[in-house]
Amino acid sequence: MSRSLFPVIVLAFTAACSPALASSNWTQPAPEELKMTSDSAAPGAPAVYLYLEETADNERHRQTLYARIKILTQKGAEEYSDVTVPYEIDSDYVNGFKDKVRGVEARTIHSDGTVIPFTGKPWTREVVRAGRIRVMEKGFSMPDVQVGSILEYRWVRTYQGPYLPQWYIQQPILVHKAHYNFVAGSDRASIPTFIFRTSFLPAGAQIKNSEMKGWDLTVENVSPLVEEEDSPPMHSIGYRVLFYD
């Protein structure tokens, strides 16, 4: 993601004003998704994940995330308009995630099918600095988010050395379907020696493992984690699968 200026202008105008089927490399929303004004599986929810996918591939040294979110209330529009990607930098030994979040693509689909593509630039900012460790954040704002919109976005993050993912399966809102995949690669240092998982996972969910495809998990209708006053960090009590060396 070199052409002359005129085709670029035409393409941008078409993507901004055409119905949702204009982009072949995105998921075409179903009519019932566009018409949704509430979700019977999550009464009063500000938004719901229609689909969430996270992959990590140590052979290719890249992590990807793809998401589709349905906005149901103004609160949801305010809370999910900004997308952020945290990562750490070790100033003495930078071997994990560097500032290499790339391939950011996003679009907002209005309830009438109109597509508004993301044409801005992601920002980068420092969130925490503790000794040699810096926690950074890459982010971007979804365009023209309205109640009834579907937000669809993806990003790619590259890294050095082996990476062991942490799958936090429960989110603050209902997840209708999610898919997680981890390919450790052939390097012994990248193969996890221990996998932590909560004592149970969502109904019907089972971690699958094969030599070629790595670890794979699909979940459906995952209930949200509701944060309450003085509650512990939500990620520490929800469904999760963590890989360790």
CSV table of C-alpha atoms in Angstrom, one decimal:
chain,number,residue,atom,x,y,z
A,1,MET,CA,0.0,0.0,0.0
A,2,SER,CA,3.7,4.8,-9.0
A,3,ARG,CA,0.7,6.1,-10.3
A,4,SER,CA,-0.3,9.4,-11.8
A,5,LEU,CA,-2.2,11.9,-9.7
A,6,PHE,CA,-5.5,11.5,-11.6
A,7,PRO,CA,-6.0,7.8,-11.0
A,8,VAL,CA,-5.2,8.3,-7.3
A,9,ILE,CA,-7.9,11.0,-7.0
A,10,VAL,CA,-10.4,8.8,-8.8
A,11,LEU,CA,-9.6,5.8,-6.5
A,12,ALA,CA,-10.0,7.9,-3.3
A,13,PHE,CA,-13.3,9.4,-4.4
A,14,THR,CA,-14.7,5.9,-5.4
A,15,ALA,CA,-13.6,4.3,-2.1
A,16,ALA,CA,-15.1,7.2,-0.1
A,17,CYS,CA,-18.5,7.2,-1.7
A,18,SER,CA,-19.2,3.7,-2.9
A,19,PRO,CA,-21.1,0.9,-1.1
A,20,ALA,CA,-19.2,-1.6,1.1
A,21,LEU,CA,-18.6,-4.1,-1.7
A,22,ALA,CA,-16.1,-1.7,-3.4
A,23,SER,CA,-13.0,-3.1,-1.7
A,24,SER,CA,-12.3,-6.7,-2.5
A,25,ASN,CA,-9.7,-7.2,0.2
A,26,TRP,CA,-12.1,-6.4,3.0
A,27,THR,CA,-15.0,-8.4,4.4
A,28,GLN,CA,-18.3,-7.4,2.9
A,29,PRO,CA,-20.7,-6.7,5.7
A,30,ALA,CA,-23.9,-8.7,5.7
A,31,PRO,CA,-27.1,-6.7,5.5
A,32,GLU,CA,-28.1,-7.6,9.0
A,33,GLU,CA,-24.8,-6.3,10.3
A,34,LEU,CA,-25.4,-2.9,8.6
A,35,LYS,CA,-28.9,-2.7,10.0
A,36,MET,CA,-28.0,-3.7,13.6
A,37,THR,CA,-29.0,-1.1,16.2
A,38,SER,CA,-28.5,-3.4,19.2
A,39,ASP,CA,-27.4,-6.9,20.0
A,40,SER,CA,-29.6,-9.3,21.8
A,41,ALA,CA,-26.6,-11.2,23.0
A,42,ALA,CA,-25.3,-8.0,24.7
A,43,PRO,CA,-28.2,-5.8,25.7
A,44,GLY,CA,-27.1,-2.2,26.2
A,45,ALA,CA,-23.6,-2.8,24.9
A,46,PRO,CA,-21.8,0.2,23.4
A,47,ALA,CA,-20.2,-2.0,20.7
A,48,VAL,CA,-19.5,-5.6,19.8
A,49,TYR,CA,-16.7,-7.3,18.0
A,50,LEU,CA,-18.1,-9.0,14.9
A,51,TYR,CA,-14.7,-10.7,14.3
A,52,LEU,CA,-11.2,-10.5,15.8
A,53,GLU,CA,-8.1,-12.3,14.5
A,54,GLU,CA,-4.5,-12.2,15.9
A,55,THR,CA,-1.6,-14.1,14.4
A,56,ALA,CA,2.1,-14.4,15.2
A,57,ASP,CA,4.6,-16.0,12.9
A,58,ASN,CA,8.2,-16.4,14.1
A,59,GLU,CA,9.3,-17.7,10.7
A,60,ARG,CA,8.3,-14.4,9.1
A,61,HIS,CA,8.9,-12.3,12.3
A,62,ARG,CA,5.5,-10.6,12.2
A,63,GLN,CA,2.4,-10.2,14.2
A,64,THR,CA,-0.9,-9.2,12.6
A,65,LEU,CA,-4.3,-8.1,14.0
A,66,TYR,CA,-7.5,-7.7,12.1
A,67,ALA,CA,-10.8,-6.5,13.6
A,68,ARG,CA,-14.4,-5.7,12.8
A,69,ILE,CA,-16.4,-3.7,15.4
A,70,LYS,CA,-20.0,-2.7,15.3
A,71,ILE,CA,-20.8,0.6,17.0
A,72,LEU,CA,-24.1,0.6,18.8
A,73,THR,CA,-24.1,3.7,20.9
A,74,GLN,CA,-22.5,7.1,21.1
A,75,LYS,CA,-20.4,5.9,24.0
A,76,GLY,CA,-19.1,3.1,21.7
A,77,ALA,CA,-18.3,5.6,19.0
A,78,GLU,CA,-16.2,7.6,21.5
A,79,GLU,CA,-14.4,4.6,23.0
A,80,TYR,CA,-13.5,2.7,19.8
A,81,SER,CA,-12.7,5.5,17.4
A,82,ASP,CA,-9.0,5.4,18.3
A,83,VAL,CA,-7.0,2.2,17.8
A,84,THR,CA,-3.7,1.9,19.7
A,85,VAL,CA,-0.8,-0.7,19.5
A,86,PRO,CA,1.5,-0.8,22.5
A,87,TYR,CA,5.0,-2.1,22.4
A,88,GLU,CA,8.2,-2.0,24.4
A,89,ILE,CA,11.7,-0.7,23.6
A,90,ASP,CA,14.7,-1.8,25.7
A,91,SER,CA,17.4,0.8,25.2
A,92,ASP,CA,20.1,-1.6,26.2
A,93,TYR,CA,18.9,-4.6,24.2
A,94,VAL,CA,16.4,-3.8,21.6
A,95,ASN,CA,15.3,-7.3,20.5
A,96,GLY,CA,11.6,-7.4,20.9
A,97,PHE,CA,9.1,-5.1,19.1
A,98,LYS,CA,10.8,-2.1,17.5
A,99,ASP,CA,8.9,0.8,16.1
A,100,LYS,CA,7.9,-1.1,13.0
A,101,VAL,CA,4.1,-1.1,13.0
A,102,ARG,CA,3.3,-1.0,9.3
A,103,GLY,CA,0.6,-2.0,6.9
A,104,VAL,CA,-2.1,0.0,8.8
A,105,GLU,CA,-5.3,-0.1,6.8
A,106,ALA,CA,-8.7,0.9,8.1
A,107,ARG,CA,-12.2,1.9,7.0
A,108,THR,CA,-15.5,3.0,8.5
A,109,ILE,CA,-18.7,1.6,6.9
A,110,HIS,CA,-21.9,3.5,7.6
A,111,SER,CA,-25.2,1.8,8.1
A,112,ASP,CA,-26.2,2.7,4.6
A,113,GLY,CA,-23.1,0.9,3.2
A,114,THR,CA,-21.1,4.0,2.5
A,115,VAL,CA,-17.3,3.4,3.0
A,116,ILE,CA,-15.0,6.0,4.5
A,117,PRO,CA,-11.4,4.9,4.1
A,118,PHE,CA,-8.6,5.8,6.6
A,119,THR,CA,-6.2,8.2,4.8
A,120,GLY,CA,-4.4,9.7,7.8
A,121,LYS,CA,-1.0,8.8,9.3
A,122,PRO,CA,-0.6,6.8,12.5
A,123,TRP,CA,1.0,8.6,15.5
A,124,THR,CA,3.7,7.4,17.8
A,125,ARG,CA,4.1,8.4,21.5
A,126,GLU,CA,5.8,7.4,24.6
A,127,VAL,CA,3.5,6.1,27.3
A,128,VAL,CA,5.9,5.0,30.1
A,129,ARG,CA,9.6,5.2,30.7
A,130,ALA,CA,11.1,3.1,33.5
A,131,GLY,CA,14.9,2.8,33.5
A,132,ARG,CA,16.0,1.4,30.1
A,133,ILE,CA,12.5,0.3,29.2
A,134,ARG,CA,10.2,2.5,27.2
A,135,VAL,CA,6.6,1.6,26.6
A,136,MET,CA,5.5,3.1,23.3
A,137,GLU,CA,2.2,3.4,21.5
A,138,LYS,CA,1.4,3.5,17.8
A,139,GLY,CA,-2.2,4.6,17.1
A,140,PHE,CA,-4.6,6.0,14.5
A,141,SER,CA,-8.1,7.4,14.5
A,142,MET,CA,-10.9,5.8,12.5
A,143,PRO,CA,-12.6,8.2,10.1
A,144,ASP,CA,-16.1,9.6,10.6
A,145,VAL,CA,-17.3,7.1,13.2
A,146,GLN,CA,-21.1,7.2,13.8
A,147,VAL,CA,-23.6,5.1,15.8
A,148,GLY,CA,-24.4,2.2,13.5
A,149,SER,CA,-20.9,2.2,11.8
A,150,ILE,CA,-18.8,-0.9,11.3
A,151,LEU,CA,-15.1,-0.3,12.0
A,152,GLU,CA,-12.7,-2.5,10.1
A,153,TYR,CA,-9.0,-2.3,10.4
A,154,ARG,CA,-5.7,-4.3,10.3
A,155,TRP,CA,-2.1,-3.7,11.1
A,156,VAL,CA,1.2,-5.6,10.9
A,157,ARG,CA,4.0,-5.4,13.4
A,158,THR,CA,7.5,-6.8,12.7
A,159,TYR,CA,10.0,-7.9,15.3
A,160,GLN,CA,13.4,-9.4,15.8
A,161,GLY,CA,14.2,-12.7,17.6
A,162,PRO,CA,11.6,-15.1,18.9
A,163,TYR,CA,8.2,-13.8,20.1
A,164,LEU,CA,5.8,-15.7,22.4
A,165,PRO,CA,2.3,-14.3,22.2
A,166,GLN,CA,-0.2,-13.7,24.9
A,167,TRP,CA,-3.8,-14.2,23.9
A,168,TYR,CA,-6.2,-12.2,26.1
A,169,ILE,CA,-9.4,-13.7,24.8
A,170,GLN,CA,-12.0,-11.7,26.8
A,171,GLN,CA,-12.5,-8.0,25.9
A,172,PRO,CA,-14.5,-5.2,27.4
A,173,ILE,CA,-17.3,-5.9,24.9
A,174,LEU,CA,-18.8,-9.1,23.5
A,175,VAL,CA,-16.7,-11.0,20.9
A,176,HIS,CA,-18.9,-12.9,18.4
A,177,LYS,CA,-16.0,-14.7,16.9
A,178,ALA,CA,-12.2,-14.7,17.2
A,179,HIS,CA,-9.3,-16.6,15.8
A,180,TYR,CA,-5.8,-16.9,17.2
A,181,ASN,CA,-2.8,-18.6,15.6
A,182,PHE,CA,0.9,-18.9,16.5
A,183,VAL,CA,3.6,-20.4,14.4
A,184,ALA,CA,6.7,-20.8,16.5
A,185,GLY,CA,9.1,-21.7,13.7
A,186,SER,CA,12.0,-24.1,13.5
A,187,ASP,CA,14.4,-22.2,15.9
A,188,ARG,CA,14.4,-24.1,19.2
A,189,ALA,CA,14.6,-20.8,21.1
A,190,SER,CA,11.2,-19.8,19.6
A,191,ILE,CA,9.4,-22.9,20.7
A,192,PRO,CA,7.5,-22.4,24.0
A,193,THR,CA,8.3,-24.8,26.8
A,194,PHE,CA,5.2,-23.9,28.8
A,195,ILE,CA,1.7,-22.8,27.9
A,196,PHE,CA,-0.5,-21.2,30.6
A,197,ARG,CA,-4.2,-21.2,30.1
A,198,THR,CA,-7.1,-20.5,32.3
A,199,SER,CA,-8.7,-23.6,33.8
A,200,PHE,CA,-11.5,-23.3,31.2
A,201,LEU,CA,-12.1,-21.5,28.0
A,202,PRO,CA,-15.3,-20.4,26.3
A,203,ALA,CA,-17.7,-23.2,25.4
A,204,GLY,CA,-16.5,-25.3,22.5
A,205,ALA,CA,-13.0,-23.8,22.4
A,206,GLN,CA,-10.0,-26.0,22.1
A,207,ILE,CA,-6.4,-25.2,21.5
A,208,LYS,CA,-5.2,-27.2,18.5
A,209,ASN,CA,-1.5,-27.9,17.7
A,210,SER,CA,0.2,-29.2,14.6
A,211,GLU,CA,3.8,-29.2,13.5
A,212,MET,CA,2.9,-27.2,10.3
A,213,LYS,CA,0.3,-24.8,11.6
A,214,GLY,CA,1.4,-24.2,15.2
A,215,TRP,CA,-1.1,-23.4,17.9
A,216,ASP,CA,-4.6,-22.5,16.8
A,217,LEU,CA,-7.7,-21.4,18.7
A,218,THR,CA,-11.1,-20.3,17.6
A,219,VAL,CA,-13.7,-18.9,20.0
A,220,GLU,CA,-17.3,-17.7,19.6
A,221,ASN,CA,-19.7,-15.6,21.7
A,222,VAL,CA,-17.1,-14.6,24.3
A,223,SER,CA,-18.8,-12.7,27.2
A,224,PRO,CA,-17.3,-9.3,28.0
A,225,LEU,CA,-15.1,-8.5,31.0
A,226,VAL,CA,-16.9,-5.8,33.0
A,227,GLU,CA,-14.5,-3.6,34.9
A,228,GLU,CA,-15.7,-2.5,38.3
A,229,GLU,CA,-14.4,-0.1,40.9
A,230,ASP,CA,-11.3,-1.5,42.7
A,231,SER,CA,-11.3,-4.6,40.6
A,232,PRO,CA,-8.0,-6.3,39.7
A,233,PRO,CA,-6.6,-5.8,36.1
A,234,MET,CA,-9.1,-7.3,33.8
A,235,HIS,CA,-6.5,-9.3,31.8
A,236,SER,CA,-5.5,-11.1,35.0
A,237,ILE,CA,-8.9,-12.7,35.5
A,238,GLY,CA,-10.3,-13.3,32.0
A,239,TYR,CA,-9.9,-16.1,29.6
A,240,ARG,CA,-6.3,-16.1,28.4
A,241,VAL,CA,-3.6,-18.3,26.8
A,242,LEU,CA,0.0,-17.3,27.5
A,243,PHE,CA,3.2,-18.9,25.9
A,244,TYR,CA,6.5,-18.9,27.8
A,245,ASP,CA,10.0,-20.1,27.1
